[in-house]
């Protein structure tokens, strides 16, 4: 095999992998957006076949010898090719470590678990979900052992979502956050609460849908390449390679801000995916590099931009056009304060910017404990409730509003949650750097996302997975990650808001 | 290989084939229901990979030797197994005759053609679509030559949609229809036209959506296993094996009957698919046997049941609950007459029961002529307009309402149209037979589809593709197909309606 032949084979292989991932991704997407309720069986069956084919394709002898050949020619490869070979060989070695039947059985388990989790959440029945969740944790621990026998199994999963993250780095990171956020929240709680009545009322789905489209257009999201659907738990997915992104939201007719900030959050993910260099299409680099960097975009748009005084002052008159009666008595400043009301609450996705990371810490501590074996899945609800009391000071009334609220565990995404907090913190450093060359507040007051998107495209989006998260962060900000930039941002914002 | 091993391999193979068809079907479904407009590229890329894999799986050496082994053991096989082997070997031999690159290129062509057809229809621009349609007809003619070199190429495609149908049998069938329908329509046109004003007004999508769900429930369609979406051109598809059916409709706010009868029509397809014997799941027999038999169900529910005086009298009070103001001044009899108004018109899918088959004849004559080489694709619009004048007596104002109206040709479904007319005619014979044991009118007056569905399930649905269309028809009715039963049905219905 010559290097040119190997390159051609690598291109063809990546196109094939993309096709399987497109099909698998679409089957999941269909399952949570349009599929009738009783149809999980067919999806499970089909996913087990397709994941098996994907497994065989990824670990087949032809693939392995191709990648090993390319690896032996590293010095003649481009930066992108080297990174491609590194990532693909890592995936191959991990997949080879997991027996195929276990891998396929796990994909089937996830389909069933998603179905059962929905029912369990609806009916507040953790016991129904418990055996599946037990099986998921056991499988993940086993898989970590296969793939990285020398590594702590939870470290293995943290690293899957944020390359480089460990229990140790996360413990430190969360300790810093906690040291600043807990006293800040106490100060806030000692002050009179803001009035958020402008967010409440009746907001018909049709008008909320109109708002979603307005937000997507305002953010500069190309709706020819980004769809919007509704689902239980909002998320973003890319189908195929670049240029087919789907975001989802969930409308509550008594609170338009919930969907509004879901759309902005998912819109941040979508912009990232849509901003990747087209030359990376149909390669393994054509995707956001990690969940931490991905969340750094979604939460940057949602909070740092979307909940800023500058942006809300731009948006408010447009909101009044969409909801003229409901918002008749409010001002832009009322709205700004309402969407930034800090208050311990039950639901992570509805949490304000200040308390959000406390929700993450609960999940992080529980995941660690289950992986350690110091907490049984059976005891998760009690432990969840205890930590919500300890970190947020509130009582959890039932598991629907507690341990069953998120879809992550039923989807096998254990180790994912810390990336929300990491991403939130990364964003504060981007902002500081971006402000050196972009009049961020001025842009937001005009509703002009162009220069902001251009900065993100240049420094983050375009690279896809070409560099590691730490490399991208360093290139974008010119410095190492420092969570105190985020805590300072929070302190300044809430000091102003609550007149501390 | 023992017979038992071969049976196990056959099961596994069929499960794999089902998974690929599920993925491919879902990608099409997504493309016409939810996908953003600019995303056809990724779907084309993914479909070309998956169809190539499906091709390799279907024609691979392992598959061929398995099927040939089973074929050599026919006398030891069950009826179902024999039929399975026959159908699979037929598919294999056909696929083997088509060079893989041509097969894959054709799948890609169809994705592009669907996209271009949409634009061409929207902008009344046949010239835009012409090169793609030319390529589709040329490919189909070439494929017919590969698969059945001794057969007339158009006969080959007729047979693909209705096993056993030929140009000769269709010519005869259509001659019979024409001999009765044309004079009947003349008689109708000599009479005063019915007043269909009750169908017109403003009918918001939300209420029409409520009606769709009411209709599905009334028809006995299990909504846990049958989804409803909106699309340009309504259709039905099954994803995976049994128990995940999707129907689609198109809402026009100025005419609720359009979507109403789309839902009943597609609901007929859905009932058929949902009524197949569960033991056929994940086999090649788990699907309706032919488009003729499929349309015999959809058009039976749409017209013979759905446009009957008995059913409309049941439904009308419920329609008045959904559209109280719009239907305030009408009676059930007004509604019955309105939905049966016979009148030459431009759009096939909106055509009444009497003129519908004339729309089919236009398409049948044109397809024959293009296959014969006596008509160039370039001249299709002019020929279309000429035949609409000749058969229906009307002038076609533009190609959007003419030759570009249907999605079939852009989807490669040439030879499909006659099955709508065949299916319509089959239904009249089912009705006559069903009435021997079921009080059809009584059921419809009560809105009770149970006994009607039970008859169809017992005589048609359960078999899936276990028997040929002609065998199923013969088993259900106890007689051979006779189109005059249908023309008598039409003559009686319209004599009563128009007091001829």
PDB file of C-alpha atoms in Angstrom, chain A residues 141-309:
ATOM      1  CA  UNK A 141     -17.508   0.118  34.844  1.00  0.00           C
ATOM      2  CA  UNK A 142     -16.769  -3.132  33.009  1.00  0.00           C
ATOM      3  CA  UNK A 143     -16.103  -1.294  29.730  1.00  0.00           C
ATOM      4  CA  UNK A 144     -13.740   1.124  31.473  1.00  0.00           C
ATOM      5  CA  UNK A 145     -11.873  -1.909  32.798  1.00  0.00           C
ATOM      6  CA  UNK A 146     -11.583  -3.387  29.311  1.00  0.00           C
ATOM      7  CA  UNK A 147     -10.467  -0.143  27.674  1.00  0.00           C
ATOM      8  CA  UNK A 148      -8.189   1.299  30.328  1.00  0.00           C
ATOM      9  CA  UNK A 149      -7.405  -1.369  32.907  1.00  0.00           C
ATOM     10  CA  UNK A 150      -4.810   0.829  34.626  1.00  0.00           C
ATOM     11  CA  UNK A 151      -7.087   3.806  34.965  1.00  0.00           C
ATOM     12  CA  UNK A 152      -9.688   4.614  37.579  1.00  0.00           C
ATOM     13  CA  UNK A 153     -12.944   3.689  35.792  1.00  0.00           C
ATOM     14  CA  UNK A 154     -14.626   7.025  36.517  1.00  0.00           C
ATOM     15  CA  UNK A 155     -11.543   8.892  35.259  1.00  0.00           C
ATOM     16  CA  UNK A 156     -11.895   6.882  32.072  1.00  0.00           C
ATOM     17  CA  UNK A 157     -15.445   8.150  31.541  1.00  0.00           C
ATOM     18  CA  UNK A 158     -14.627  11.740  32.502  1.00  0.00           C
ATOM     19  CA  UNK A 159     -11.916  11.656  29.869  1.00  0.00           C
ATOM     20  CA  UNK A 160     -14.386  10.368  27.254  1.00  0.00           C
ATOM     21  CA  UNK A 161     -16.402  13.569  27.548  1.00  0.00           C
ATOM     22  CA  UNK A 162     -13.552  15.974  28.232  1.00  0.00           C
ATOM     23  CA  UNK A 163     -10.173  14.747  27.051  1.00  0.00           C
ATOM     24  CA  UNK A 164      -7.758  15.372  29.907  1.00  0.00           C
ATOM     25  CA  UNK A 165     -10.319  15.671  32.710  1.00  0.00           C
ATOM     26  CA  UNK A 166      -9.763  13.534  35.798  1.00  0.00           C
ATOM     27  CA  UNK A 167     -11.368  13.111  39.180  1.00  0.00           C
ATOM     28  CA  UNK A 168      -8.488  15.047  40.631  1.00  0.00           C
ATOM     29  CA  UNK A 169      -8.808  18.016  38.272  1.00  0.00           C
ATOM     30  CA  UNK A 170     -12.588  17.996  38.667  1.00  0.00           C
ATOM     31  CA  UNK A 171     -12.384  17.799  42.470  1.00  0.00           C
ATOM     32  CA  UNK A 172     -10.163  20.884  42.438  1.00  0.00           C
ATOM     33  CA  UNK A 173     -12.325  22.699  39.916  1.00  0.00           C
ATOM     34  CA  UNK A 174     -15.535  22.062  41.848  1.00  0.00           C
ATOM     35  CA  UNK A 175     -13.874  22.991  45.140  1.00  0.00           C
ATOM     36  CA  UNK A 176     -12.973  26.392  43.672  1.00  0.00           C
ATOM     37  CA  UNK A 177     -16.504  26.913  42.364  1.00  0.00           C
ATOM     38  CA  UNK A 178     -18.070  25.854  45.615  1.00  0.00           C
ATOM     39  CA  UNK A 179     -15.817  28.132  47.659  1.00  0.00           C
ATOM     40  CA  UNK A 180     -17.101  31.133  45.707  1.00  0.00           C
ATOM     41  CA  UNK A 181     -20.644  30.204  44.732  1.00  0.00           C
ATOM     42  CA  UNK A 182     -21.926  29.039  48.116  1.00  0.00           C
ATOM     43  CA  UNK A 183     -21.112  32.298  49.971  1.00  0.00           C
ATOM     44  CA  UNK A 184     -22.254  34.358  46.974  1.00  0.00           C
ATOM     45  CA  UNK A 185     -25.604  32.541  46.980  1.00  0.00           C
ATOM     46  CA  UNK A 186     -25.940  33.180  50.726  1.00  0.00           C
ATOM     47  CA  UNK A 187     -25.418  36.910  50.148  1.00  0.00           C
ATOM     48  CA  UNK A 188     -28.021  36.866  47.371  1.00  0.00           C
ATOM     49  CA  UNK A 189     -30.509  35.024  49.545  1.00  0.00           C
ATOM     50  CA  UNK A 190     -30.127  37.654  52.257  1.00  0.00           C
ATOM     51  CA  UNK A 191     -31.359  40.311  49.797  1.00  0.00           C
ATOM     52  CA  UNK A 192     -34.929  40.925  48.598  1.00  0.00           C
ATOM     53  CA  UNK A 193     -35.800  38.595  45.745  1.00  0.00           C
ATOM     54  CA  UNK A 194     -36.362  40.011  42.266  1.00  0.00           C
ATOM     55  CA  UNK A 195     -39.845  39.990  40.790  1.00  0.00           C
ATOM     56  CA  UNK A 196     -40.060  37.487  37.939  1.00  0.00           C
ATOM     57  CA  UNK A 197     -43.792  37.799  37.329  1.00  0.00           C
ATOM     58  CA  UNK A 198     -43.187  38.923  33.725  1.00  0.00           C
ATOM     59  CA  UNK A 199     -42.113  35.365  32.851  1.00  0.00           C
ATOM     60  CA  UNK A 200     -45.382  33.868  33.993  1.00  0.00           C
ATOM     61  CA  UNK A 201     -48.685  33.814  32.205  1.00  0.00           C
ATOM     62  CA  UNK A 202     -50.085  31.951  29.224  1.00  0.00           C
ATOM     63  CA  UNK A 203     -47.751  31.726  26.236  1.00  0.00           C
ATOM     64  CA  UNK A 204     -49.275  29.622  23.415  1.00  0.00           C
ATOM     65  CA  UNK A 205     -46.979  27.152  21.676  1.00  0.00           C
ATOM     66  CA  UNK A 206     -47.543  28.818  18.318  1.00  0.00           C
ATOM     67  CA  UNK A 207     -46.102  32.131  19.512  1.00  0.00           C
ATOM     68  CA  UNK A 208     -43.258  30.389  21.323  1.00  0.00           C
ATOM     69  CA  UNK A 209     -42.475  28.620  18.078  1.00  0.00           C
ATOM     70  CA  UNK A 210     -42.351  32.006  16.347  1.00  0.00           C
ATOM     71  CA  UNK A 211     -39.919  33.163  19.059  1.00  0.00           C
ATOM     72  CA  UNK A 212     -37.706  30.101  18.489  1.00  0.00           C
ATOM     73  CA  UNK A 213     -37.361  30.985  14.824  1.00  0.00           C
ATOM     74  CA  UNK A 214     -36.660  34.622  15.637  1.00  0.00           C
ATOM     75  CA  UNK A 215     -33.927  33.563  18.063  1.00  0.00           C
ATOM     76  CA  UNK A 216     -32.327  31.204  15.551  1.00  0.00           C
ATOM     77  CA  UNK A 217     -32.277  33.944  12.925  1.00  0.00           C
ATOM     78  CA  UNK A 218     -30.949  36.522  15.378  1.00  0.00           C
ATOM     79  CA  UNK A 219     -28.140  34.195  16.433  1.00  0.00           C
ATOM     80  CA  UNK A 220     -27.167  33.724  12.795  1.00  0.00           C
ATOM     81  CA  UNK A 221     -28.147  30.060  12.623  1.00  0.00           C
ATOM     82  CA  UNK A 222     -28.761  28.980   9.036  1.00  0.00           C
ATOM     83  CA  UNK A 223     -32.202  27.378   9.155  1.00  0.00           C
ATOM     84  CA  UNK A 224     -31.602  25.725   5.813  1.00  0.00           C
ATOM     85  CA  UNK A 225     -29.121  23.541   7.660  1.00  0.00           C
ATOM     86  CA  UNK A 226     -30.524  23.500  11.170  1.00  0.00           C
ATOM     87  CA  UNK A 227     -33.906  22.023  12.049  1.00  0.00           C
ATOM     88  CA  UNK A 228     -36.010  22.591  15.155  1.00  0.00           C
ATOM     89  CA  UNK A 229     -38.201  19.924  16.760  1.00  0.00           C
ATOM     90  CA  UNK A 230     -39.773  19.363  20.146  1.00  0.00           C
ATOM     91  CA  UNK A 231     -38.775  16.664  22.583  1.00  0.00           C
ATOM     92  CA  UNK A 232     -38.957  15.810  26.267  1.00  0.00           C
ATOM     93  CA  UNK A 233     -35.382  16.847  26.948  1.00  0.00           C
ATOM     94  CA  UNK A 234     -33.802  19.387  24.565  1.00  0.00           C
ATOM     95  CA  UNK A 235     -30.605  18.380  22.775  1.00  0.00           C
ATOM     96  CA  UNK A 236     -28.623  18.958  19.586  1.00  0.00           C
ATOM     97  CA  UNK A 237     -27.431  16.391  17.092  1.00  0.00           C
ATOM     98  CA  UNK A 238     -25.637  16.434  13.774  1.00  0.00           C
ATOM     99  CA  UNK A 239     -26.805  13.930  11.154  1.00  0.00           C
ATOM    100  CA  UNK A 240     -24.293  12.705   8.639  1.00  0.00           C
ATOM    101  CA  UNK A 241     -21.450  15.151   8.430  1.00  0.00           C
ATOM    102  CA  UNK A 242     -21.556  18.952   8.495  1.00  0.00           C
ATOM    103  CA  UNK A 243     -24.596  20.985   7.511  1.00  0.00           C
ATOM    104  CA  UNK A 244     -27.444  18.956   8.914  1.00  0.00           C
ATOM    105  CA  UNK A 245     -27.888  19.930  12.534  1.00  0.00           C
ATOM    106  CA  UNK A 246     -31.075  19.454  14.542  1.00  0.00           C
ATOM    107  CA  UNK A 247     -31.880  21.273  17.731  1.00  0.00           C
ATOM    108  CA  UNK A 248     -34.859  20.492  19.921  1.00  0.00           C
ATOM    109  CA  UNK A 249     -36.781  22.319  22.576  1.00  0.00           C
ATOM    110  CA  UNK A 250     -39.687  21.765  24.933  1.00  0.00           C
ATOM    111  CA  UNK A 251     -42.516  24.302  25.203  1.00  0.00           C
ATOM    112  CA  UNK A 252     -44.224  25.021  28.518  1.00  0.00           C
ATOM    113  CA  UNK A 253     -47.226  27.236  27.985  1.00  0.00           C
ATOM    114  CA  UNK A 254     -46.894  28.819  31.431  1.00  0.00           C
ATOM    115  CA  UNK A 255     -43.250  29.880  31.005  1.00  0.00           C
ATOM    116  CA  UNK A 256     -41.765  30.999  27.703  1.00  0.00           C
ATOM    117  CA  UNK A 257     -38.268  31.572  29.125  1.00  0.00           C
ATOM    118  CA  UNK A 258     -37.698  27.838  29.513  1.00  0.00           C
ATOM    119  CA  UNK A 259     -37.891  27.086  25.808  1.00  0.00           C
ATOM    120  CA  UNK A 260     -36.321  30.428  24.922  1.00  0.00           C
ATOM    121  CA  UNK A 261     -33.113  29.575  26.783  1.00  0.00           C
ATOM    122  CA  UNK A 262     -33.183  25.985  25.542  1.00  0.00           C
ATOM    123  CA  UNK A 263     -33.209  27.296  21.991  1.00  0.00           C
ATOM    124  CA  UNK A 264     -30.327  29.681  22.681  1.00  0.00           C
ATOM    125  CA  UNK A 265     -28.385  26.920  24.457  1.00  0.00           C
ATOM    126  CA  UNK A 266     -28.923  24.341  21.723  1.00  0.00           C
ATOM    127  CA  UNK A 267     -28.366  27.085  19.178  1.00  0.00           C
ATOM    128  CA  UNK A 268     -24.871  27.528  20.626  1.00  0.00           C
ATOM    129  CA  UNK A 269     -24.174  23.842  20.007  1.00  0.00           C
ATOM    130  CA  UNK A 270     -25.589  24.203  16.495  1.00  0.00           C
ATOM    131  CA  UNK A 271     -23.429  27.216  15.643  1.00  0.00           C
ATOM    132  CA  UNK A 272     -20.350  25.264  16.694  1.00  0.00           C
ATOM    133  CA  UNK A 273     -21.231  22.325  14.468  1.00  0.00           C
ATOM    134  CA  UNK A 274     -22.224  24.574  11.556  1.00  0.00           C
ATOM    135  CA  UNK A 275     -18.988  26.550  11.888  1.00  0.00           C
ATOM    136  CA  UNK A 276     -16.597  23.654  11.385  1.00  0.00           C
ATOM    137  CA  UNK A 277     -14.258  23.954   8.407  1.00  0.00           C
ATOM    138  CA  UNK A 278     -16.037  22.361   5.394  1.00  0.00           C
ATOM    139  CA  UNK A 279     -12.781  20.632   4.495  1.00  0.00           C
ATOM    140  CA  UNK A 280     -13.328  18.387   7.497  1.00  0.00           C
ATOM    141  CA  UNK A 281     -16.624  17.061   6.087  1.00  0.00           C
ATOM    142  CA  UNK A 282     -16.974  13.262   6.174  1.00  0.00           C
ATOM    143  CA  UNK A 283     -13.929  12.826   8.396  1.00  0.00           C
ATOM    144  CA  UNK A 284     -13.710  11.898  12.073  1.00  0.00           C
ATOM    145  CA  UNK A 285     -12.642  15.492  12.769  1.00  0.00           C
ATOM    146  CA  UNK A 286     -15.977  16.915  11.597  1.00  0.00           C
ATOM    147  CA  UNK A 287     -17.442  17.232  15.056  1.00  0.00           C
ATOM    148  CA  UNK A 288     -17.029  19.369  18.166  1.00  0.00           C
ATOM    149  CA  UNK A 289     -13.916  18.164  20.006  1.00  0.00           C
ATOM    150  CA  UNK A 290     -15.394  17.465  23.442  1.00  0.00           C
ATOM    151  CA  UNK A 291     -18.471  17.992  25.533  1.00  0.00           C
ATOM    152  CA  UNK A 292     -16.652  20.603  27.624  1.00  0.00           C
ATOM    153  CA  UNK A 293     -15.854  22.719  24.578  1.00  0.00           C
ATOM    154  CA  UNK A 294     -19.342  22.054  23.222  1.00  0.00           C
ATOM    155  CA  UNK A 295     -20.957  23.200  26.447  1.00  0.00           C
ATOM    156  CA  UNK A 296     -18.614  26.173  26.497  1.00  0.00           C
ATOM    157  CA  UNK A 297     -20.415  27.305  23.348  1.00  0.00           C
ATOM    158  CA  UNK A 298     -23.977  26.433  24.353  1.00  0.00           C
ATOM    159  CA  UNK A 299     -23.676  27.942  27.801  1.00  0.00           C
ATOM    160  CA  UNK A 300     -21.783  30.968  26.469  1.00  0.00           C
ATOM    161  CA  UNK A 301     -24.718  31.786  24.167  1.00  0.00           C
ATOM    162  CA  UNK A 302     -27.327  30.858  26.759  1.00  0.00           C
ATOM    163  CA  UNK A 303     -25.918  32.739  29.746  1.00  0.00           C
ATOM    164  CA  UNK A 304     -22.991  35.018  29.076  1.00  0.00           C
ATOM    165  CA  UNK A 305     -24.627  36.422  25.954  1.00  0.00           C
ATOM    166  CA  UNK A 306     -28.291  35.391  26.293  1.00  0.00           C
ATOM    167  CA  UNK A 307     -28.783  36.524  29.880  1.00  0.00           C
ATOM    168  CA  UNK A 308     -26.741  39.711  29.536  1.00  0.00           C
ATOM    169  CA  UNK A 309     -28.359  43.098  30.071  1.00  0.00           C
TER     170      UNK A 309
END
